[in-house]
PDB file of C-alpha atoms in Angstrom:
ATOM      1  CA  UNK A   1      15.806  -3.364 -17.138  1.00  0.00           C
ATOM      2  CA  UNK A   2      15.398  -2.215 -13.557  1.00  0.00           C
ATOM      3  CA  UNK A   3      12.622  -3.806 -11.569  1.00  0.00           C
ATOM      4  CA  UNK A   4      11.421  -7.073 -10.162  1.00  0.00           C
ATOM      5  CA  UNK A   5      10.827 -10.054 -12.396  1.00  0.00           C
ATOM      6  CA  UNK A   6       9.335 -13.482 -11.842  1.00  0.00           C
ATOM      7  CA  UNK A   7       9.733 -16.594 -13.916  1.00  0.00           C
ATOM      8  CA  UNK A   8       8.040 -18.539 -15.235  1.00  0.00           C
ATOM      9  CA  UNK A   9       4.870 -16.480 -15.581  1.00  0.00           C
ATOM     10  CA  UNK A  10       2.788 -19.621 -16.051  1.00  0.00           C
ATOM     11  CA  UNK A  11       3.513 -23.176 -14.970  1.00  0.00           C
ATOM     12  CA  UNK A  12       1.596 -26.440 -15.122  1.00  0.00           C
ATOM     13  CA  UNK A  13       2.970 -29.367 -13.163  1.00  0.00           C
ATOM     14  CA  UNK A  14       1.859 -32.640 -11.673  1.00  0.00           C
ATOM     15  CA  UNK A  15       1.362 -33.695  -8.083  1.00  0.00           C
ATOM     16  CA  UNK A  16       4.610 -34.805  -6.489  1.00  0.00           C
ATOM     17  CA  UNK A  17       6.946 -32.894  -8.779  1.00  0.00           C
ATOM     18  CA  UNK A  18       9.450 -30.339  -7.531  1.00  0.00           C
ATOM     19  CA  UNK A  19       8.911 -26.837  -8.868  1.00  0.00           C
ATOM     20  CA  UNK A  20      11.058 -23.715  -8.437  1.00  0.00           C
ATOM     21  CA  UNK A  21       9.702 -20.233  -8.941  1.00  0.00           C
ATOM     22  CA  UNK A  22      12.288 -17.532  -9.553  1.00  0.00           C
ATOM     23  CA  UNK A  23      12.312 -13.939  -8.345  1.00  0.00           C
ATOM     24  CA  UNK A  24      14.944 -11.364  -9.307  1.00  0.00           C
ATOM     25  CA  UNK A  25      15.202  -7.691  -8.323  1.00  0.00           C
ATOM     26  CA  UNK A  26      17.667  -5.094  -9.577  1.00  0.00           C
ATOM     27  CA  UNK A  27      17.453  -2.506  -6.772  1.00  0.00           C
ATOM     28  CA  UNK A  28      19.590  -4.354  -4.198  1.00  0.00           C
ATOM     29  CA  UNK A  29      16.704  -4.162  -1.732  1.00  0.00           C
ATOM     30  CA  UNK A  30      17.459  -5.942   1.518  1.00  0.00           C
ATOM     31  CA  UNK A  31      13.964  -7.325   2.047  1.00  0.00           C
ATOM     32  CA  UNK A  32      12.192  -9.837  -0.174  1.00  0.00           C
ATOM     33  CA  UNK A  33       8.915 -11.646   0.281  1.00  0.00           C
ATOM     34  CA  UNK A  34       6.834 -14.443  -1.205  1.00  0.00           C
ATOM     35  CA  UNK A  35       3.036 -14.343  -1.070  1.00  0.00           C
ATOM     36  CA  UNK A  36       0.363 -16.572  -2.551  1.00  0.00           C
ATOM     37  CA  UNK A  37      -3.013 -15.234  -3.604  1.00  0.00           C
ATOM     38  CA  UNK A  38      -6.134 -17.382  -3.572  1.00  0.00           C
ATOM     39  CA  UNK A  39      -9.831 -16.603  -3.892  1.00  0.00           C
ATOM     40  CA  UNK A  40     -11.367 -16.365  -0.472  1.00  0.00           C
ATOM     41  CA  UNK A  41      -8.021 -16.043   1.291  1.00  0.00           C
ATOM     42  CA  UNK A  42      -6.409 -13.025  -0.269  1.00  0.00           C
ATOM     43  CA  UNK A  43      -2.638 -12.574  -0.099  1.00  0.00           C
ATOM     44  CA  UNK A  44      -0.868 -14.773   2.438  1.00  0.00           C
ATOM     45  CA  UNK A  45       2.807 -14.593   3.368  1.00  0.00           C
ATOM     46  CA  UNK A  46       4.826 -17.740   2.690  1.00  0.00           C
ATOM     47  CA  UNK A  47       8.408 -16.681   3.492  1.00  0.00           C
ATOM     48  CA  UNK A  48      10.425 -13.534   3.775  1.00  0.00           C
ATOM     49  CA  UNK A  49      14.094 -12.593   3.817  1.00  0.00           C
ATOM     50  CA  UNK A  50      15.803  -9.688   5.546  1.00  0.00           C
ATOM     51  CA  UNK A  51      19.137 -10.111   3.748  1.00  0.00           C
ATOM     52  CA  UNK A  52      21.250 -12.673   1.953  1.00  0.00           C
ATOM     53  CA  UNK A  53      21.288 -15.937   3.911  1.00  0.00           C
ATOM     54  CA  UNK A  54      18.577 -14.684   6.318  1.00  0.00           C
ATOM     55  CA  UNK A  55      15.098 -16.135   5.781  1.00  0.00           C
ATOM     56  CA  UNK A  56      12.084 -16.799   7.978  1.00  0.00           C
ATOM     57  CA  UNK A  57       8.661 -18.393   7.793  1.00  0.00           C
ATOM     58  CA  UNK A  58       5.456 -16.526   7.196  1.00  0.00           C
ATOM     59  CA  UNK A  59       1.862 -17.554   7.648  1.00  0.00           C
ATOM     60  CA  UNK A  60       1.745 -20.571   5.284  1.00  0.00           C
ATOM     61  CA  UNK A  61       5.286 -22.036   4.877  1.00  0.00           C
ATOM     62  CA  UNK A  62       4.492 -25.778   4.844  1.00  0.00           C
ATOM     63  CA  UNK A  63       5.599 -27.509   1.645  1.00  0.00           C
ATOM     64  CA  UNK A  64       7.816 -24.618   0.556  1.00  0.00           C
ATOM     65  CA  UNK A  65      11.550 -23.976   0.766  1.00  0.00           C
ATOM     66  CA  UNK A  66      13.418 -20.738   0.060  1.00  0.00           C
ATOM     67  CA  UNK A  67      17.028 -19.672  -0.243  1.00  0.00           C
ATOM     68  CA  UNK A  68      18.785 -16.346  -0.628  1.00  0.00           C
ATOM     69  CA  UNK A  69      22.423 -16.826  -1.576  1.00  0.00           C
ATOM     70  CA  UNK A  70      22.483 -13.494  -3.451  1.00  0.00           C
ATOM     71  CA  UNK A  71      20.699 -10.277  -2.517  1.00  0.00           C
ATOM     72  CA  UNK A  72      18.966  -9.997  -5.875  1.00  0.00           C
ATOM     73  CA  UNK A  73      17.498 -13.509  -6.059  1.00  0.00           C
ATOM     74  CA  UNK A  74      14.902 -15.200  -3.877  1.00  0.00           C
ATOM     75  CA  UNK A  75      13.746 -18.523  -5.358  1.00  0.00           C
ATOM     76  CA  UNK A  76      10.770 -20.414  -3.945  1.00  0.00           C
ATOM     77  CA  UNK A  77      10.739 -24.215  -4.252  1.00  0.00           C
ATOM     78  CA  UNK A  78       7.768 -26.506  -3.879  1.00  0.00           C
ATOM     79  CA  UNK A  79       9.446 -29.711  -2.768  1.00  0.00           C
ATOM     80  CA  UNK A  80       6.598 -32.042  -3.769  1.00  0.00           C
ATOM     81  CA  UNK A  81       3.764 -30.134  -5.352  1.00  0.00           C
ATOM     82  CA  UNK A  82       0.198 -30.720  -4.182  1.00  0.00           C
ATOM     83  CA  UNK A  83      -3.086 -29.581  -5.724  1.00  0.00           C
ATOM     84  CA  UNK A  84      -3.630 -27.218  -2.799  1.00  0.00           C
ATOM     85  CA  UNK A  85      -0.565 -25.306  -3.974  1.00  0.00           C
ATOM     86  CA  UNK A  86      -2.354 -24.255  -7.147  1.00  0.00           C
ATOM     87  CA  UNK A  87      -2.277 -20.497  -6.778  1.00  0.00           C
ATOM     88  CA  UNK A  88      -0.848 -17.219  -8.006  1.00  0.00           C
ATOM     89  CA  UNK A  89       2.522 -16.501  -6.414  1.00  0.00           C
ATOM     90  CA  UNK A  90       3.848 -12.982  -5.961  1.00  0.00           C
ATOM     91  CA  UNK A  91       7.334 -11.921  -5.048  1.00  0.00           C
ATOM     92  CA  UNK A  92       7.991  -8.480  -3.555  1.00  0.00           C
ATOM     93  CA  UNK A  93      11.037  -6.482  -2.555  1.00  0.00           C
ATOM     94  CA  UNK A  94      11.524  -3.356  -0.495  1.00  0.00           C
ATOM     95  CA  UNK A  95      13.985  -1.184   1.384  1.00  0.00           C
ATOM     96  CA  UNK A  96      11.755  -1.395   4.454  1.00  0.00           C
ATOM     97  CA  UNK A  97      10.529  -4.534   6.256  1.00  0.00           C
ATOM     98  CA  UNK A  98       6.937  -3.263   6.296  1.00  0.00           C
ATOM     99  CA  UNK A  99       6.535  -1.108   3.183  1.00  0.00           C
ATOM    100  CA  UNK A 100       6.279  -3.424   0.198  1.00  0.00           C
ATOM    101  CA  UNK A 101       6.692  -0.963  -2.597  1.00  0.00           C
ATOM    102  CA  UNK A 102       7.381  -3.371  -5.419  1.00  0.00           C
ATOM    103  CA  UNK A 103       5.602  -6.550  -6.401  1.00  0.00           C
ATOM    104  CA  UNK A 104       6.480  -8.771  -9.325  1.00  0.00           C
ATOM    105  CA  UNK A 105       3.893  -9.658 -11.994  1.00  0.00           C
ATOM    106  CA  UNK A 106       3.165 -13.055 -10.456  1.00  0.00           C
ATOM    107  CA  UNK A 107       3.518 -16.717 -11.417  1.00  0.00           C
ATOM    108  CA  UNK A 108       0.332 -18.634 -12.078  1.00  0.00           C
ATOM    109  CA  UNK A 109       0.857 -22.237 -10.999  1.00  0.00           C
ATOM    110  CA  UNK A 110      -1.494 -25.111 -11.726  1.00  0.00           C
ATOM    111  CA  UNK A 111      -0.846 -28.448 -10.053  1.00  0.00           C
ATOM    112  CA  UNK A 112      -2.698 -31.348 -11.665  1.00  0.00           C
TER     113      UNK A 112
ATOM    114  CA  UNK B   1      -3.026 -13.153  13.239  1.00  0.00           C
ATOM    115  CA  UNK B   2      -4.322  -9.629  12.822  1.00  0.00           C
ATOM    116  CA  UNK B   3      -7.592  -9.490  10.861  1.00  0.00           C
ATOM    117  CA  UNK B   4      -8.378  -6.741   8.388  1.00  0.00           C
ATOM    118  CA  UNK B   5     -11.941  -6.526   7.124  1.00  0.00           C
ATOM    119  CA  UNK B   6     -12.656  -4.780   3.851  1.00  0.00           C
ATOM    120  CA  UNK B   7     -16.066  -3.752   2.590  1.00  0.00           C
ATOM    121  CA  UNK B   8     -17.804  -4.009   0.316  1.00  0.00           C
ATOM    122  CA  UNK B   9     -16.387  -7.184  -1.182  1.00  0.00           C
ATOM    123  CA  UNK B  10     -17.599  -6.260  -4.688  1.00  0.00           C
ATOM    124  CA  UNK B  11     -18.669  -2.975  -6.209  1.00  0.00           C
ATOM    125  CA  UNK B  12     -19.922  -2.300  -9.727  1.00  0.00           C
ATOM    126  CA  UNK B  13     -20.592   1.294 -10.738  1.00  0.00           C
ATOM    127  CA  UNK B  14     -20.842   3.456 -13.813  1.00  0.00           C
ATOM    128  CA  UNK B  15     -18.283   5.946 -14.968  1.00  0.00           C
ATOM    129  CA  UNK B  16     -18.630   9.283 -13.210  1.00  0.00           C
ATOM    130  CA  UNK B  17     -20.033   7.939  -9.951  1.00  0.00           C
ATOM    131  CA  UNK B  18     -18.375   8.393  -6.575  1.00  0.00           C
ATOM    132  CA  UNK B  19     -17.586   5.522  -4.235  1.00  0.00           C
ATOM    133  CA  UNK B  20     -16.052   4.718  -0.874  1.00  0.00           C
ATOM    134  CA  UNK B  21     -14.458   1.482   0.294  1.00  0.00           C
ATOM    135  CA  UNK B  22     -13.519   0.655   3.854  1.00  0.00           C
ATOM    136  CA  UNK B  23     -10.866  -1.179   5.840  1.00  0.00           C
ATOM    137  CA  UNK B  24     -11.370  -2.014   9.516  1.00  0.00           C
ATOM    138  CA  UNK B  25      -9.532  -3.828  12.270  1.00  0.00           C
ATOM    139  CA  UNK B  26     -10.365  -4.880  15.810  1.00  0.00           C
ATOM    140  CA  UNK B  27      -6.980  -3.576  16.927  1.00  0.00           C
ATOM    141  CA  UNK B  28      -5.149  -0.309  16.413  1.00  0.00           C
ATOM    142  CA  UNK B  29      -3.162   0.016  13.207  1.00  0.00           C
ATOM    143  CA  UNK B  30       0.468   1.074  13.580  1.00  0.00           C
ATOM    144  CA  UNK B  31       0.196   2.216   9.981  1.00  0.00           C
ATOM    145  CA  UNK B  32      -1.889   1.270   6.972  1.00  0.00           C
ATOM    146  CA  UNK B  33      -1.175   0.920   3.301  1.00  0.00           C
ATOM    147  CA  UNK B  34      -3.532   0.874   0.331  1.00  0.00           C
ATOM    148  CA  UNK B  35      -2.768  -1.011  -2.860  1.00  0.00           C
ATOM    149  CA  UNK B  36      -4.475  -1.395  -6.225  1.00  0.00           C
ATOM    150  CA  UNK B  37      -4.127  -4.606  -8.172  1.00  0.00           C
ATOM    151  CA  UNK B  38      -5.161  -4.718 -11.798  1.00  0.00           C
ATOM    152  CA  UNK B  39      -6.168  -8.037 -13.384  1.00  0.00           C
ATOM    153  CA  UNK B  40      -3.137 -10.189 -14.119  1.00  0.00           C
ATOM    154  CA  UNK B  41      -0.693  -7.915 -12.311  1.00  0.00           C
ATOM    155  CA  UNK B  42       0.880  -7.554  -8.899  1.00  0.00           C
ATOM    156  CA  UNK B  43      -0.360  -5.027  -6.313  1.00  0.00           C
ATOM    157  CA  UNK B  44       0.853  -1.448  -6.636  1.00  0.00           C
ATOM    158  CA  UNK B  45       1.309   0.707  -3.543  1.00  0.00           C
ATOM    159  CA  UNK B  46      -0.940   3.775  -3.580  1.00  0.00           C
ATOM    160  CA  UNK B  47      -0.393   5.370  -0.175  1.00  0.00           C
ATOM    161  CA  UNK B  48       0.734   4.856   3.405  1.00  0.00           C
ATOM    162  CA  UNK B  49      -1.125   6.504   6.303  1.00  0.00           C
ATOM    163  CA  UNK B  50       0.397   6.700   9.752  1.00  0.00           C
ATOM    164  CA  UNK B  51      -1.243   9.420  11.855  1.00  0.00           C
ATOM    165  CA  UNK B  52      -4.797   9.225  13.222  1.00  0.00           C
ATOM    166  CA  UNK B  53      -7.082  11.593  11.315  1.00  0.00           C
ATOM    167  CA  UNK B  54      -4.657  11.838   8.420  1.00  0.00           C
ATOM    168  CA  UNK B  55      -6.046  12.566   4.956  1.00  0.00           C
ATOM    169  CA  UNK B  56      -4.042  12.017   1.795  1.00  0.00           C
ATOM    170  CA  UNK B  57      -5.059  12.738  -1.762  1.00  0.00           C
ATOM    171  CA  UNK B  58      -3.825  11.121  -4.943  1.00  0.00           C
ATOM    172  CA  UNK B  59      -5.579  12.804  -7.885  1.00  0.00           C
ATOM    173  CA  UNK B  60      -9.216  11.624  -7.609  1.00  0.00           C
ATOM    174  CA  UNK B  61      -8.474   9.249  -4.706  1.00  0.00           C
ATOM    175  CA  UNK B  62      -8.814  10.422  -1.105  1.00  0.00           C
ATOM    176  CA  UNK B  63      -7.508   8.260   1.721  1.00  0.00           C
ATOM    177  CA  UNK B  64      -8.563   8.819   5.314  1.00  0.00           C
ATOM    178  CA  UNK B  65      -7.185   7.252   8.472  1.00  0.00           C
ATOM    179  CA  UNK B  66      -9.579   7.097  11.412  1.00  0.00           C
ATOM    180  CA  UNK B  67      -8.854   9.188  14.480  1.00  0.00           C
ATOM    181  CA  UNK B  68      -8.495   6.041  16.590  1.00  0.00           C
ATOM    182  CA  UNK B  69      -6.396   4.341  13.890  1.00  0.00           C
ATOM    183  CA  UNK B  70      -8.762   1.360  13.734  1.00  0.00           C
ATOM    184  CA  UNK B  71     -10.288   2.116  10.357  1.00  0.00           C
ATOM    185  CA  UNK B  72      -9.498   3.680   7.017  1.00  0.00           C
ATOM    186  CA  UNK B  73     -11.417   4.624   3.905  1.00  0.00           C
ATOM    187  CA  UNK B  74     -10.680   5.207   0.257  1.00  0.00           C
ATOM    188  CA  UNK B  75     -12.962   7.571  -1.649  1.00  0.00           C
ATOM    189  CA  UNK B  76     -12.863   7.816  -5.432  1.00  0.00           C
ATOM    190  CA  UNK B  77     -14.432  10.828  -7.091  1.00  0.00           C
ATOM    191  CA  UNK B  78     -15.863  10.546 -10.606  1.00  0.00           C
ATOM    192  CA  UNK B  79     -14.705   6.978 -11.149  1.00  0.00           C
ATOM    193  CA  UNK B  80     -13.230   6.021 -14.505  1.00  0.00           C
ATOM    194  CA  UNK B  81     -12.877   2.597 -16.181  1.00  0.00           C
ATOM    195  CA  UNK B  82      -9.144   2.809 -15.461  1.00  0.00           C
ATOM    196  CA  UNK B  83      -9.963   2.637 -11.739  1.00  0.00           C
ATOM    197  CA  UNK B  84     -11.165  -0.956 -12.191  1.00  0.00           C
ATOM    198  CA  UNK B  85      -9.218  -3.360 -10.007  1.00  0.00           C
ATOM    199  CA  UNK B  86      -8.836  -4.932  -6.600  1.00  0.00           C
ATOM    200  CA  UNK B  87      -8.228  -2.470  -3.771  1.00  0.00           C
ATOM    201  CA  UNK B  88      -6.297  -3.921  -0.860  1.00  0.00           C
ATOM    202  CA  UNK B  89      -5.455  -2.552   2.541  1.00  0.00           C
ATOM    203  CA  UNK B  90      -2.529  -3.905   4.521  1.00  0.00           C
ATOM    204  CA  UNK B  91      -0.874  -3.408   7.889  1.00  0.00           C
ATOM    205  CA  UNK B  92       2.519  -4.468   9.290  1.00  0.00           C
ATOM    206  CA  UNK B  93       2.628  -7.913  10.862  1.00  0.00           C
ATOM    207  CA  UNK B  94       3.243  -8.168  14.592  1.00  0.00           C
ATOM    208  CA  UNK B  95       6.644  -9.709  13.831  1.00  0.00           C
ATOM    209  CA  UNK B  96       7.782  -6.409  12.329  1.00  0.00           C
ATOM    210  CA  UNK B  97       8.349  -7.992   8.949  1.00  0.00           C
ATOM    211  CA  UNK B  98       6.016  -8.016   5.956  1.00  0.00           C
ATOM    212  CA  UNK B  99       2.339  -7.118   5.790  1.00  0.00           C
ATOM    213  CA  UNK B 100      -1.017  -8.691   6.487  1.00  0.00           C
ATOM    214  CA  UNK B 101      -3.482  -7.965   3.708  1.00  0.00           C
ATOM    215  CA  UNK B 102      -7.240  -7.681   3.716  1.00  0.00           C
ATOM    216  CA  UNK B 103      -9.151  -9.711   1.131  1.00  0.00           C
ATOM    217  CA  UNK B 104      -9.858  -6.598  -0.888  1.00  0.00           C
ATOM    218  CA  UNK B 105     -12.686  -4.785  -2.609  1.00  0.00           C
ATOM    219  CA  UNK B 106     -13.133  -5.700  -6.257  1.00  0.00           C
ATOM    220  CA  UNK B 107     -14.213  -2.599  -8.197  1.00  0.00           C
ATOM    221  CA  UNK B 108     -15.649  -2.590 -11.703  1.00  0.00           C
ATOM    222  CA  UNK B 109     -16.262   0.735 -13.420  1.00  0.00           C
ATOM    223  CA  UNK B 110     -18.214   0.491 -16.645  1.00  0.00           C
ATOM    224  CA  UNK B 111     -18.346   3.208 -19.334  1.00  0.00           C
TER     225      UNK B 111
END
């Protein structure tokens, strides 16, 4: 099916564990983005990518790592999860760097 | 970091009522986007406004961009329960990549 998918949709992990959130889009959009959404803070940019093998930091990148070996995939890794990383994570893709037309359904992460 | 202020933070109305929500910035917007996010889902792009004074309509939703491009409003006529959700405004980041989002207006429309 065409679109943007995220997996898993829900994840519970423990402090210190490594966690990878997956994002896959079928449109071959150049631009992909990771945001986290928290009460009181709204949506905040973690990382973005302009093309395969091109990534850059956003507003809150600490504790996260991304890669983009293929245009359609943009995984986000929490190297050593902390409780402050409990959040809802959204991936987005677009043809334009500043018009985010398509968001995924989100991954709800709980770090115990 | 550019700051977008949205008001009101929460709004609860009955079906059939009209409402307006606002998005403001201390600096001039290069462009502005409005999104709606339903519970448990990702944001969905509703409209992009670019020109000062611009008005766009999407069925019962009317979007207005201020003449000075420092504010925008979203007016919903005869609200329906299906309009329930979080309304977000967003503007391009200074870096030229991605968007900064406001914290949103949470709208509840009851039958």
